[in-house]
Amino acid sequence: MSLVPSVFGRRSNVFDPFSLDVWDPFKDWPFNSALSAPVRSDLSNETSQFAATRIDWKETPEGHVFKADLPGLKKEEVKVEVEEGNILQISGERSRDKEEKNDTWHRIERSSGKFLRRFRMPENAKMDQIKASMENGVLTVTVPKEEVKKPDVKAIEISG
């Protein structure tokens, strides 16, 4: 009896530590995990782009700063809007390269389609003073904050 398992003719068994099958807990989920097959075909590319656009949000003493990596997009292809008074919305669209009939694609990994992200801003955000800039494919949106007024403290002398 060999202690090394035979690779040929091996049956699939989830409980066998030497099994050649790799268990993917997300196999039937609607998104593409690192181990699973391609994304379900009934989901549109637009839906997957909602989650794919990653944006950093940090709060500084002066305001809120959002940064989004949007390589290959021009500032005309990106919208920064305010909805309902306190919702910051960042959206845009990246178009797919034109296909020629003689071209053979081996991989399409760059994302294309629409993206949309929304952020509810706190009450102290100055939504009428938002600034946005785009440099080297990085969108930076700055939302200033109202200064926090420190309460006046009056010392009371204690008698007695």
Short mmCIF file of C-alpha atoms in Angstrom, two decimals:
data_model
loop_
_atom_site.label_atom_id
_atom_site.label_comp_id
_atom_site.label_asym_id
_atom_site.label_seq_id
_atom_site.Cartn_x
_atom_site.Cartn_y
_atom_site.Cartn_z
CA MET A 1 0.00 0.00 0.00
CA SER A 2 1.40 3.36 -1.07
CA LEU A 3 1.18 6.42 1.16
CA VAL A 4 1.31 8.68 -1.91
CA PRO A 5 -2.12 8.91 -3.52
CA SER A 6 -2.45 7.95 -7.14
CA VAL A 7 -3.32 10.88 -9.38
CA PHE A 8 -4.75 8.73 -12.12
CA GLY A 9 -8.20 7.27 -11.73
CA ARG A 10 -8.84 9.25 -8.51
CA ARG A 11 -12.46 9.78 -7.61
CA SER A 12 -13.69 13.19 -6.51
CA ASN A 13 -14.30 13.45 -2.79
CA VAL A 14 -14.71 16.70 -0.86
CA PHE A 15 -13.54 15.06 2.38
CA ASP A 16 -10.37 13.59 0.88
CA PRO A 17 -7.42 15.91 1.61
CA PHE A 18 -5.59 14.56 -1.46
CA SER A 19 -8.52 15.09 -3.81
CA LEU A 20 -7.76 17.00 -6.99
CA ASP A 21 -11.00 18.93 -6.74
CA VAL A 22 -10.79 22.43 -5.34
CA TRP A 23 -13.85 23.34 -3.35
CA ASP A 24 -15.23 26.76 -4.18
CA PRO A 25 -17.77 27.93 -1.58
CA PHE A 26 -18.94 30.71 -3.93
CA LYS A 27 -19.45 28.48 -6.97
CA ASP A 28 -23.18 29.20 -7.36
CA TRP A 29 -23.08 32.88 -6.39
CA PRO A 30 -23.79 35.52 -9.06
CA PHE A 31 -20.32 37.07 -8.93
CA ASN A 32 -17.03 35.71 -10.14
CA SER A 33 -14.84 34.36 -7.35
CA ALA A 34 -11.18 33.57 -7.97
CA LEU A 35 -11.90 29.85 -8.28
CA SER A 36 -15.25 29.71 -9.99
CA ALA A 37 -16.27 29.66 -13.60
CA PRO A 38 -17.07 32.90 -15.46
CA VAL A 39 -19.83 35.19 -14.23
CA ARG A 40 -23.36 34.06 -14.95
CA SER A 41 -24.38 35.17 -18.41
CA ASP A 42 -27.75 36.49 -17.26
CA LEU A 43 -26.05 39.28 -15.28
CA SER A 44 -25.27 42.35 -17.30
CA ASN A 45 -21.84 43.94 -17.47
CA GLU A 46 -23.44 47.14 -16.16
CA THR A 47 -24.54 45.41 -12.96
CA SER A 48 -21.07 44.09 -12.26
CA GLN A 49 -19.60 47.58 -12.73
CA PHE A 50 -21.63 48.94 -9.79
CA ALA A 51 -19.38 47.05 -7.40
CA ALA A 52 -16.23 47.21 -9.49
CA THR A 53 -15.58 50.95 -9.21
CA ARG A 54 -13.55 51.39 -6.06
CA ILE A 55 -13.45 54.71 -4.28
CA ASP A 56 -11.46 55.75 -1.21
CA TRP A 57 -13.18 58.10 1.27
CA LYS A 58 -11.22 59.78 4.03
CA GLU A 59 -12.26 62.45 6.48
CA THR A 60 -9.80 65.17 7.44
CA PRO A 61 -10.30 68.06 9.87
CA GLU A 62 -11.09 70.28 6.85
CA GLY A 63 -13.45 67.98 4.93
CA HIS A 64 -14.15 64.70 3.17
CA VAL A 65 -11.87 63.57 0.33
CA PHE A 66 -12.90 60.95 -2.25
CA LYS A 67 -10.40 59.39 -4.65
CA ALA A 68 -11.32 57.13 -7.54
CA ASP A 69 -8.95 55.44 -9.97
CA LEU A 70 -10.47 55.91 -13.40
CA PRO A 71 -7.67 55.09 -15.84
CA GLY A 72 -8.34 55.93 -19.46
CA LEU A 73 -11.33 58.17 -18.75
CA LYS A 74 -11.48 61.85 -19.61
CA LYS A 75 -13.09 64.32 -17.23
CA GLU A 76 -15.92 64.75 -19.76
CA GLU A 77 -16.84 61.08 -19.29
CA VAL A 78 -17.27 61.42 -15.50
CA LYS A 79 -20.10 63.16 -13.60
CA VAL A 80 -20.00 64.41 -10.01
CA GLU A 81 -23.47 65.40 -8.81
CA VAL A 82 -25.38 66.22 -5.63
CA GLU A 83 -28.81 64.65 -5.17
CA GLU A 84 -31.43 65.35 -2.51
CA GLY A 85 -29.17 67.90 -0.88
CA ASN A 86 -26.73 65.53 0.84
CA ILE A 87 -26.00 62.61 -1.51
CA LEU A 88 -22.78 62.77 -3.50
CA GLN A 89 -23.04 60.78 -6.74
CA ILE A 90 -20.06 59.83 -8.91
CA SER A 91 -20.85 58.20 -12.25
CA GLY A 92 -19.48 57.69 -15.72
CA GLU A 93 -19.04 55.32 -18.60
CA ARG A 94 -16.07 53.60 -20.16
CA SER A 95 -16.74 52.47 -23.73
CA ARG A 96 -15.45 49.19 -25.12
CA ASP A 97 -12.84 49.14 -27.88
CA LYS A 98 -14.25 48.76 -31.38
CA GLU A 99 -14.07 45.23 -32.73
CA GLU A 100 -12.81 44.62 -36.21
CA LYS A 101 -14.05 41.54 -38.07
CA ASN A 102 -10.50 40.27 -38.57
CA ASP A 103 -9.55 40.61 -34.88
CA THR A 104 -9.32 37.61 -32.59
CA TRP A 105 -9.62 38.45 -28.90
CA HIS A 106 -7.75 36.18 -26.50
CA ARG A 107 -8.68 38.04 -23.30
CA ILE A 108 -10.93 40.92 -22.34
CA GLU A 109 -10.06 41.85 -18.77
CA ARG A 110 -10.40 45.63 -18.75
CA SER A 111 -13.81 46.71 -17.56
CA SER A 112 -16.19 48.72 -19.67
CA GLY A 113 -19.68 50.02 -19.17
CA LYS A 114 -21.36 52.37 -16.73
CA PHE A 115 -20.46 52.87 -13.11
CA LEU A 116 -22.29 54.69 -10.34
CA ARG A 117 -21.46 55.24 -6.67
CA ARG A 118 -23.49 57.21 -4.12
CA PHE A 119 -22.43 58.50 -0.71
CA ARG A 120 -24.68 60.02 1.95
CA MET A 121 -22.82 62.95 3.42
CA PRO A 122 -23.07 64.01 7.07
CA GLU A 123 -24.94 67.16 8.09
CA ASN A 124 -21.77 69.21 8.53
CA ALA A 125 -20.75 68.81 4.87
CA LYS A 126 -20.80 71.99 2.79
CA MET A 127 -22.50 70.52 -0.28
CA ASP A 128 -22.50 73.86 -2.12
CA GLN A 129 -18.68 74.12 -2.03
CA ILE A 130 -17.67 70.74 -3.54
CA LYS A 131 -14.58 70.74 -5.74
CA ALA A 132 -13.52 68.00 -8.17
CA SER A 133 -10.36 67.52 -10.19
CA MET A 134 -8.98 64.79 -12.41
CA GLU A 135 -5.27 64.19 -12.89
CA ASN A 136 -3.53 61.15 -14.40
CA GLY A 137 -6.72 59.09 -14.28
CA VAL A 138 -7.42 59.81 -10.59
CA LEU A 139 -10.60 61.69 -9.72
CA THR A 140 -10.38 63.67 -6.46
CA VAL A 141 -13.55 65.12 -4.96
CA THR A 142 -13.29 67.37 -1.90
CA VAL A 143 -16.31 68.20 0.25
CA PRO A 144 -15.46 70.83 2.88
CA LYS A 145 -16.90 70.60 6.40
CA GLU A 146 -18.39 73.33 8.53
CA GLU A 147 -16.11 74.39 11.31
CA VAL A 148 -17.05 72.94 14.64
CA LYS A 149 -17.74 75.80 16.97
CA LYS A 150 -16.25 75.26 20.36
CA PRO A 151 -18.68 76.20 23.08
CA ASP A 152 -17.79 79.27 25.09
CA VAL A 153 -16.67 78.18 28.50
CA LYS A 154 -17.03 80.65 31.30
CA ALA A 155 -15.33 79.87 34.56
CA ILE A 156 -17.53 80.33 37.61
CA GLU A 157 -15.84 81.31 40.83
CA ILE A 158 -16.74 79.12 43.75
CA SER A 159 -17.40 81.01 46.94
CA GLY A 160 -17.15 79.80 50.47
#
